């Protein structure tokens, strides 16, 4: 369900095979990006550049980016593809054909940013070695995205989101005590795309000051290894990694989910001793718990979590979710409902944006970065929709 009260933005009309490139208010207006990309990580990065006004030429093989075939749920389009490919131009090119390689080289000569996420070494073999491109075009910014990096013993291993979640230990600290779990979205690809996006913006800013481009390399593994820093430090210096605790925080208590009388769940988060006392006195109406020596500090509450959770759970189970959240809100304590995706679809805080696709308008989640000027997101391209215009322009 889509709420009519949600704020709306609208994409540019699909009246011309090439998206408009004159957006004076857009921060990256005039920036040309050539991206030989597939799947999620690189497209996520380039889609955010396109959102900011950059012209992104997406190079696809004859059968298209394989993410186009992940599903057919959005008017026959892939949910993954429409999410991370809005605002781009689609150019079909074969890196084994001399004429197509020459075309891409002409585009690179005029580009500000070159992105690729082919298997390590493939871009170089096709004539698009990043270091060599920067030598020829000193203002060019290159971004190489890979699974494990351009060197090291895992360099040539195939890498996908779930594989990296497992390889970095993320799956080992996710899930319930009985077994590890996968984070429910493509968090590895998103992390890598975000790091690549940040690196490109930094390089563009540096070029404004120095006049020179730079080379960026980002891997799926490094991106999530960085996010695993706290569990790693806890293991390296504390001798123990966080345990899997489901919908609980491993080192803060009470911070987790509790069932209510109507079969729903509420997550509470207590961050200080003042909040702990407020929870006991104002919400639970159990001032004695605030004085219990087992619960007098966060480390002790964590150590006695089963008894703590049982006491809180027994009280919450006698109230409905609405009654629990009303008490928490009155006490100004942090809480959240354990929602389903269907609840998110109707969430009053959710902002959506309407973007055109080859099969019709798609309601996407609005970009999280809000800007003062009205935001116009451009269409999702059909495969090869811009071939003729691009080939003529860069002949």
CSV table of C-alpha atoms in Angstrom, one decimal:
chain,number,residue,atom,x,y,z
A,1,UNK,CA,0.0,0.0,0.0
A,2,UNK,CA,1.2,3.5,-0.8
A,3,UNK,CA,0.0,6.3,1.4
A,4,UNK,CA,-1.3,9.3,-0.4
A,5,UNK,CA,-0.2,11.6,2.4
A,6,UNK,CA,3.5,10.7,1.9
A,7,UNK,CA,5.7,13.4,0.3
A,8,UNK,CA,6.1,13.0,-3.4
A,9,UNK,CA,8.9,13.8,-5.8
A,10,UNK,CA,8.7,13.3,-9.6
A,11,UNK,CA,11.1,12.1,-12.2
A,12,UNK,CA,11.8,13.8,-15.5
A,13,UNK,CA,9.5,12.8,-18.3
A,14,UNK,CA,10.9,10.2,-20.6
A,15,UNK,CA,10.4,12.3,-23.7
A,16,UNK,CA,14.0,12.1,-25.0
A,17,UNK,CA,16.4,9.1,-25.3
A,18,UNK,CA,19.0,10.9,-23.3
A,19,UNK,CA,18.3,12.3,-19.8
A,20,UNK,CA,18.5,16.1,-19.4
A,21,UNK,CA,22.0,17.3,-18.5
A,22,UNK,CA,21.3,20.9,-17.6
A,23,UNK,CA,20.5,21.1,-14.0
A,24,UNK,CA,22.3,24.2,-12.7
A,25,UNK,CA,21.2,23.6,-9.1
A,26,UNK,CA,22.6,20.0,-9.0
A,27,UNK,CA,25.9,19.7,-7.2
A,28,UNK,CA,27.4,17.4,-9.8
A,29,UNK,CA,26.0,19.0,-12.9
A,30,UNK,CA,28.5,18.8,-15.7
A,31,UNK,CA,30.3,15.8,-14.3
A,32,UNK,CA,30.6,12.9,-16.8
A,33,UNK,CA,30.8,9.4,-15.4
A,34,UNK,CA,31.6,6.2,-17.5
A,35,UNK,CA,30.8,3.1,-15.6
A,36,UNK,CA,31.4,-0.5,-16.8
A,37,UNK,CA,29.3,-2.0,-14.0
A,38,UNK,CA,27.0,-4.8,-13.0
A,39,UNK,CA,25.1,-6.2,-10.0
A,40,UNK,CA,24.7,-3.8,-7.0
A,41,UNK,CA,27.9,-2.3,-5.5
A,42,UNK,CA,29.1,-0.2,-8.5
A,43,UNK,CA,25.6,0.7,-9.7
A,44,UNK,CA,24.7,1.8,-6.2
A,45,UNK,CA,27.7,4.2,-6.2
A,46,UNK,CA,26.9,5.6,-9.7
A,47,UNK,CA,23.2,6.0,-9.0
A,48,UNK,CA,24.0,8.3,-6.2
A,49,UNK,CA,26.3,10.3,-8.5
A,50,UNK,CA,23.4,10.5,-11.0
A,51,UNK,CA,21.0,11.6,-8.2
A,52,UNK,CA,23.4,14.5,-7.6
A,53,UNK,CA,23.2,15.6,-11.2
A,54,UNK,CA,26.1,13.7,-12.8
A,55,UNK,CA,25.7,12.3,-16.3
A,56,UNK,CA,26.3,8.5,-15.9
A,57,UNK,CA,26.8,6.4,-19.0
A,58,UNK,CA,26.3,2.8,-17.9
A,59,UNK,CA,28.0,0.2,-20.1
A,60,UNK,CA,26.1,-3.1,-20.4
A,61,UNK,CA,26.7,-6.3,-22.3
A,62,UNK,CA,24.3,-7.4,-25.1
A,63,UNK,CA,22.1,-9.3,-22.7
A,64,UNK,CA,22.2,-6.5,-20.2
A,65,UNK,CA,23.4,-6.2,-16.6
A,66,UNK,CA,22.6,-9.5,-15.0
A,67,UNK,CA,20.8,-7.6,-12.2
A,68,UNK,CA,18.1,-6.9,-14.7
A,69,UNK,CA,17.1,-10.6,-14.4
A,70,UNK,CA,17.2,-11.0,-10.6
A,71,UNK,CA,13.4,-10.8,-10.5
A,72,UNK,CA,10.5,-9.5,-12.5
A,73,UNK,CA,8.5,-8.0,-9.7
A,74,UNK,CA,8.2,-4.3,-10.6
A,75,UNK,CA,6.0,-4.1,-13.7
A,76,UNK,CA,8.2,-6.8,-15.1
A,77,UNK,CA,11.4,-5.0,-14.2
A,78,UNK,CA,13.9,-6.2,-11.6
A,79,UNK,CA,13.5,-4.6,-8.1
A,80,UNK,CA,17.3,-4.5,-7.7
A,81,UNK,CA,17.8,-2.9,-11.1
A,82,UNK,CA,15.2,-0.1,-10.7
A,83,UNK,CA,16.6,0.7,-7.3
A,84,UNK,CA,20.2,1.4,-8.3
A,85,UNK,CA,20.1,2.4,-12.0
A,86,UNK,CA,17.8,5.5,-12.0
A,87,UNK,CA,19.1,8.5,-13.8
A,88,UNK,CA,21.6,6.7,-16.1
A,89,UNK,CA,22.1,6.3,-19.8
A,90,UNK,CA,22.4,2.7,-21.0
A,91,UNK,CA,25.0,1.9,-23.7
A,92,UNK,CA,25.4,-1.6,-25.0
A,93,UNK,CA,29.0,-2.3,-25.8
A,94,UNK,CA,31.3,-5.4,-26.3
A,95,UNK,CA,34.7,-5.1,-24.7
A,96,UNK,CA,36.0,-7.7,-27.2
A,97,UNK,CA,35.0,-5.6,-30.2
A,98,UNK,CA,37.6,-3.0,-31.4
A,99,UNK,CA,35.0,-0.5,-32.5
A,100,UNK,CA,33.2,-0.5,-29.1
A,101,UNK,CA,36.5,-0.3,-27.2
A,102,UNK,CA,37.5,2.7,-29.3
A,103,UNK,CA,34.1,4.3,-28.6
A,104,UNK,CA,34.5,3.8,-24.8
A,105,UNK,CA,38.1,5.2,-25.0
A,106,UNK,CA,36.6,8.4,-26.7
A,107,UNK,CA,34.1,8.7,-23.8
A,108,UNK,CA,36.9,8.2,-21.2
A,109,UNK,CA,38.9,11.0,-22.8
A,110,UNK,CA,36.1,13.4,-21.9
A,111,UNK,CA,35.0,11.8,-18.7
A,112,UNK,CA,35.6,13.0,-15.2
A,113,UNK,CA,35.1,9.7,-13.5
A,114,UNK,CA,35.6,6.1,-14.7
A,115,UNK,CA,34.1,3.2,-12.6
A,116,UNK,CA,34.5,-0.5,-13.2
A,117,UNK,CA,33.7,-3.6,-11.2
A,118,UNK,CA,34.7,-6.4,-13.5
A,119,UNK,CA,36.8,-9.3,-12.1
A,120,UNK,CA,40.3,-8.2,-11.2
A,121,UNK,CA,42.4,-7.7,-14.3
A,122,UNK,CA,39.6,-7.8,-16.8
A,123,UNK,CA,39.3,-4.1,-17.3
A,124,UNK,CA,43.1,-3.8,-17.9
A,125,UNK,CA,43.0,-6.7,-20.4
A,126,UNK,CA,40.3,-4.8,-22.3
A,127,UNK,CA,42.5,-1.7,-22.5
A,128,UNK,CA,41.0,0.2,-19.4
A,129,UNK,CA,43.8,-0.1,-16.9
A,130,UNK,CA,43.1,2.6,-14.4
A,131,UNK,CA,46.7,3.7,-13.8
A,132,UNK,CA,47.3,3.9,-17.5
A,133,UNK,CA,44.1,5.9,-18.1
A,134,UNK,CA,45.2,8.4,-15.4
A,135,UNK,CA,48.6,8.8,-17.1
A,136,UNK,CA,46.8,9.6,-20.4
A,137,UNK,CA,44.2,11.8,-18.8
A,138,UNK,CA,45.6,13.4,-15.6
A,139,UNK,CA,42.3,14.9,-14.5
A,140,UNK,CA,40.5,11.6,-14.6
A,141,UNK,CA,39.3,9.9,-11.4
A,142,UNK,CA,39.2,6.1,-11.6
A,143,UNK,CA,37.4,3.8,-9.2
A,144,UNK,CA,38.0,0.1,-9.2
A,145,UNK,CA,35.5,-2.0,-7.3
A,146,UNK,CA,36.3,-5.7,-6.5
A,147,UNK,CA,35.5,-8.5,-4.2
A,148,UNK,CA,38.8,-8.8,-2.2
A,149,UNK,CA,41.0,-6.1,-3.7
A,150,UNK,CA,43.5,-6.0,-6.5
A,151,UNK,CA,46.1,-8.0,-4.7
A,152,UNK,CA,46.4,-10.5,-1.9
A,153,UNK,CA,45.8,-14.3,-1.8
A,154,UNK,CA,42.0,-13.9,-2.2
A,155,UNK,CA,42.3,-11.6,-5.2
A,156,UNK,CA,40.9,-14.0,-7.8
A,157,UNK,CA,38.1,-15.5,-5.7
A,158,UNK,CA,34.5,-14.8,-6.7
A,159,UNK,CA,32.8,-12.6,-4.2
A,160,UNK,CA,29.1,-12.0,-3.6
A,161,UNK,CA,27.2,-10.4,-0.8
A,162,UNK,CA,26.4,-13.4,1.4
A,163,UNK,CA,29.9,-14.9,0.8
A,164,UNK,CA,31.5,-11.7,2.2
A,165,UNK,CA,29.1,-11.6,5.1
A,166,UNK,CA,30.3,-15.1,6.0
A,167,UNK,CA,34.0,-14.5,5.2
A,168,UNK,CA,34.3,-11.3,7.4
A,169,UNK,CA,32.6,-12.9,10.4
A,170,UNK,CA,29.5,-10.7,10.0
A,171,UNK,CA,27.2,-13.8,9.8
A,172,UNK,CA,28.8,-15.2,12.9
A,173,UNK,CA,27.6,-12.3,15.0
A,174,UNK,CA,24.2,-12.1,13.3
A,175,UNK,CA,21.2,-14.2,14.0
A,176,UNK,CA,20.0,-16.3,17.0
A,177,UNK,CA,22.2,-18.3,19.4
A,178,UNK,CA,21.6,-21.6,17.6
A,179,UNK,CA,22.9,-20.5,14.2
A,180,UNK,CA,24.4,-17.6,12.2
A,181,UNK,CA,22.3,-15.5,10.0
A,182,UNK,CA,22.4,-13.3,6.9
A,183,UNK,CA,21.7,-9.6,7.2
A,184,UNK,CA,18.4,-9.3,5.3
A,185,UNK,CA,19.5,-6.8,2.7
A,186,UNK,CA,22.6,-6.6,0.4
A,187,UNK,CA,24.6,-4.9,3.1
A,188,UNK,CA,28.0,-5.7,1.7
A,189,UNK,CA,27.2,-4.3,-1.7
A,190,UNK,CA,25.7,-1.2,-0.2
A,191,UNK,CA,28.7,-0.7,2.1
A,192,UNK,CA,31.1,-0.9,-0.8
A,193,UNK,CA,29.0,1.4,-3.0
A,194,UNK,CA,28.8,3.9,-0.2
A,195,UNK,CA,32.6,3.9,0.4
A,196,UNK,CA,33.2,4.2,-3.4
A,197,UNK,CA,30.8,7.1,-3.6
A,198,UNK,CA,32.6,8.9,-0.7
A,199,UNK,CA,35.9,8.3,-2.3
A,200,UNK,CA,34.8,9.7,-5.6
A,201,UNK,CA,33.4,12.8,-4.0
A,202,UNK,CA,36.7,13.3,-2.1
A,203,UNK,CA,38.6,12.9,-5.3
A,204,UNK,CA,36.4,15.5,-7.1
A,205,UNK,CA,37.0,17.9,-4.3
A,206,UNK,CA,40.7,17.3,-4.3
A,207,UNK,CA,40.8,17.8,-8.1
A,208,UNK,CA,39.2,21.2,-7.6
A,209,UNK,CA,42.3,22.2,-5.6
A,210,UNK,CA,45.1,20.4,-7.4
A,211,UNK,CA,43.7,20.0,-11.0
A,212,UNK,CA,44.6,16.3,-10.9
A,213,UNK,CA,42.5,13.2,-10.7
A,214,UNK,CA,43.3,10.2,-8.5
A,215,UNK,CA,42.8,6.5,-8.3
A,216,UNK,CA,40.4,4.8,-5.9
A,217,UNK,CA,40.1,1.1,-5.2
A,218,UNK,CA,37.3,-0.3,-2.9
A,219,UNK,CA,36.6,-3.9,-2.2
A,220,UNK,CA,33.5,-5.7,-0.8
A,221,UNK,CA,35.7,-7.4,1.9
A,222,UNK,CA,37.4,-4.2,3.1
A,223,UNK,CA,34.1,-2.3,3.2
A,224,UNK,CA,32.6,-4.8,5.7
A,225,UNK,CA,35.8,-5.5,7.5
A,226,UNK,CA,35.8,-1.8,8.5
A,227,UNK,CA,32.2,-2.2,9.8
A,228,UNK,CA,33.4,-5.2,11.8
A,229,UNK,CA,36.0,-3.1,13.7
A,230,UNK,CA,34.2,-3.1,17.1
A,231,UNK,CA,33.6,-6.9,17.2
A,232,UNK,CA,37.2,-7.4,16.0
A,233,UNK,CA,38.6,-5.1,18.7
A,234,UNK,CA,36.5,-6.8,21.3
A,235,UNK,CA,38.1,-10.1,20.3
A,236,UNK,CA,41.6,-8.9,19.8
A,237,UNK,CA,41.7,-6.9,23.1
A,238,UNK,CA,39.0,-8.6,25.2
A,239,UNK,CA,39.5,-12.1,24.1
A,240,UNK,CA,35.9,-12.7,23.1
A,241,UNK,CA,33.7,-11.8,20.1
A,242,UNK,CA,30.1,-10.8,20.6
A,243,UNK,CA,27.7,-13.6,20.8
A,244,UNK,CA,24.6,-14.0,18.6
A,245,UNK,CA,21.7,-12.6,20.7
A,246,UNK,CA,18.9,-12.2,18.1
A,247,UNK,CA,17.0,-9.0,18.8
A,248,UNK,CA,19.2,-8.0,21.7
A,249,UNK,CA,22.3,-5.9,22.0
A,250,UNK,CA,25.3,-8.0,23.0
A,251,UNK,CA,26.8,-5.5,25.4
A,252,UNK,CA,23.9,-3.3,26.6
A,253,UNK,CA,20.9,-4.3,28.7
A,254,UNK,CA,18.0,-3.9,28.6
A,255,UNK,CA,18.2,-3.4,24.9
A,256,UNK,CA,16.1,-5.8,23.0
A,257,UNK,CA,12.7,-7.1,22.0
A,258,UNK,CA,9.9,-8.0,24.4
A,259,UNK,CA,6.5,-9.6,23.5
A,260,UNK,CA,3.3,-7.9,24.3
A,261,UNK,CA,-0.2,-9.2,25.1
A,262,UNK,CA,-1.5,-8.8,21.6
A,263,UNK,CA,1.3,-10.9,20.0
A,264,UNK,CA,3.5,-8.0,18.9
A,265,UNK,CA,7.0,-7.0,20.0
A,266,UNK,CA,8.5,-3.8,21.2
A,267,UNK,CA,12.2,-3.1,21.4
A,268,UNK,CA,13.5,-0.9,24.2
A,269,UNK,CA,16.9,0.7,24.5
A,270,UNK,CA,18.3,1.8,27.9
A,271,UNK,CA,21.5,3.8,27.5
A,272,UNK,CA,22.2,5.3,31.0
A,273,UNK,CA,21.5,4.7,34.6
A,274,UNK,CA,19.0,7.6,34.6
A,275,UNK,CA,17.1,5.9,31.9
A,276,UNK,CA,17.2,2.6,33.8
A,277,UNK,CA,15.6,4.2,36.8
A,278,UNK,CA,13.0,5.9,34.7
A,279,UNK,CA,12.1,2.5,33.1
A,280,UNK,CA,11.7,0.8,36.5
A,281,UNK,CA,9.8,3.6,38.2
A,282,UNK,CA,7.8,5.3,35.4
A,283,UNK,CA,7.1,2.4,33.0
A,284,UNK,CA,7.4,-0.9,34.9
A,285,UNK,CA,6.2,0.5,38.2
A,286,UNK,CA,8.9,-1.6,39.9
A,287,UNK,CA,11.1,0.8,41.8
A,288,UNK,CA,12.6,-2.2,43.6
A,289,UNK,CA,14.3,-3.3,40.4
A,290,UNK,CA,16.2,-0.1,40.2
A,291,UNK,CA,17.7,-0.9,43.6
A,292,UNK,CA,18.4,-4.6,42.8
A,293,UNK,CA,22.2,-5.2,43.1
A,294,UNK,CA,22.0,-7.5,40.1
A,295,UNK,CA,20.9,-4.6,37.9
A,296,UNK,CA,22.7,-1.7,39.4
A,297,UNK,CA,25.0,-1.1,36.4
A,298,UNK,CA,25.0,-2.0,32.7
A,299,UNK,CA,27.7,-4.7,33.0
A,300,UNK,CA,25.8,-6.4,35.8
A,301,UNK,CA,22.5,-6.2,33.9
A,302,UNK,CA,24.3,-7.9,30.9
A,303,UNK,CA,25.6,-10.5,33.3
A,304,UNK,CA,22.1,-11.2,34.6
A,305,UNK,CA,20.3,-10.7,31.4
A,306,UNK,CA,18.1,-13.8,31.6
A,307,UNK,CA,16.6,-12.7,35.0
A,308,UNK,CA,16.4,-9.1,33.8
A,309,UNK,CA,14.6,-10.1,30.5
A,310,UNK,CA,12.2,-12.4,32.4
A,311,UNK,CA,11.2,-9.6,34.8
A,312,UNK,CA,10.6,-7.1,32.1
A,313,UNK,CA,8.9,-9.6,29.8
A,314,UNK,CA,6.5,-10.7,32.5
A,315,UNK,CA,5.3,-7.1,32.9
A,316,UNK,CA,5.1,-6.3,29.1
A,317,UNK,CA,3.2,-9.5,28.4
A,318,UNK,CA,0.3,-8.1,30.4
A,319,UNK,CA,0.0,-5.0,28.2
A,320,UNK,CA,-0.8,-4.5,24.5
A,321,UNK,CA,1.9,-3.0,22.2
A,322,UNK,CA,0.0,0.3,22.3
A,323,UNK,CA,-0.1,0.4,26.1
A,324,UNK,CA,3.7,-0.4,26.3
A,325,UNK,CA,4.6,2.2,23.7
A,326,UNK,CA,2.4,4.9,25.4
A,327,UNK,CA,4.2,4.3,28.7
A,328,UNK,CA,7.6,4.4,27.0
A,329,UNK,CA,6.7,7.6,25.1
A,330,UNK,CA,5.5,9.3,28.3
A,331,UNK,CA,8.8,8.5,30.0
A,332,UNK,CA,10.7,9.7,27.0
A,333,UNK,CA,12.6,6.4,26.6
A,334,UNK,CA,13.8,5.0,23.3
A,335,UNK,CA,11.7,2.3,21.7
A,336,UNK,CA,10.6,0.8,18.4
A,337,UNK,CA,8.1,-1.6,17.1
A,338,UNK,CA,9.3,-4.9,15.4
A,339,UNK,CA,7.7,-4.1,12.1
A,340,UNK,CA,7.1,-6.2,9.0
A,341,UNK,CA,7.9,-5.0,5.5
A,342,UNK,CA,4.1,-4.5,5.2
A,343,UNK,CA,4.3,-2.1,8.1
A,344,UNK,CA,7.1,-0.2,6.5
A,345,UNK,CA,5.0,0.2,3.3
A,346,UNK,CA,2.4,2.1,5.4
A,347,UNK,CA,4.8,3.8,7.8
A,348,UNK,CA,3.9,7.5,8.3
A,349,UNK,CA,7.6,8.5,8.3
A,350,UNK,CA,8.4,6.8,5.0
A,351,UNK,CA,9.1,9.2,2.1
A,352,UNK,CA,8.7,7.9,-1.5
A,353,UNK,CA,9.7,9.2,-4.9
A,354,UNK,CA,8.1,8.4,-8.2
A,355,UNK,CA,10.6,7.4,-10.9
A,356,UNK,CA,9.8,6.4,-14.5
A,357,UNK,CA,11.0,3.0,-15.8
A,358,UNK,CA,10.6,1.4,-19.2
A,359,UNK,CA,7.5,-0.4,-17.9
A,360,UNK,CA,5.9,2.5,-16.0
A,361,UNK,CA,6.3,4.7,-12.8
A,362,UNK,CA,7.9,3.0,-9.8
A,363,UNK,CA,7.5,4.2,-6.2
A,364,UNK,CA,11.0,4.1,-4.7
A,365,UNK,CA,12.2,5.2,-1.3
A,366,UNK,CA,13.2,8.8,-1.5
A,367,UNK,CA,17.0,9.5,-1.2
A,368,UNK,CA,18.0,9.7,2.5
A,369,UNK,CA,20.0,12.9,1.9
A,370,UNK,CA,17.5,15.8,1.7
A,371,UNK,CA,18.4,18.9,-0.1
A,372,UNK,CA,16.7,22.3,0.0
A,373,UNK,CA,16.1,22.5,-3.8
A,374,UNK,CA,13.3,20.3,-5.1
A,375,UNK,CA,14.7,16.9,-6.1
A,376,UNK,CA,14.1,15.5,-9.5
A,377,UNK,CA,15.2,11.9,-10.2
A,378,UNK,CA,15.6,10.8,-13.7
A,379,UNK,CA,14.3,7.5,-15.3
A,380,UNK,CA,15.5,4.0,-15.1
A,381,UNK,CA,16.9,3.2,-18.6
A,382,UNK,CA,15.8,0.4,-20.9
A,383,UNK,CA,18.7,-1.8,-22.1
A,384,UNK,CA,20.6,0.1,-24.9
A,385,UNK,CA,18.1,3.0,-24.8
A,386,UNK,CA,20.8,5.6,-25.4
A,387,UNK,CA,23.0,3.6,-27.9
A,388,UNK,CA,22.3,5.8,-31.0
A,389,UNK,CA,22.6,9.1,-29.2
A,390,UNK,CA,25.8,8.3,-27.5
A,391,UNK,CA,27.4,6.7,-30.5
A,392,UNK,CA,26.6,9.8,-32.5
A,393,UNK,CA,27.8,12.2,-29.8
A,394,UNK,CA,31.1,10.4,-29.4
A,395,UNK,CA,31.7,9.4,-33.0
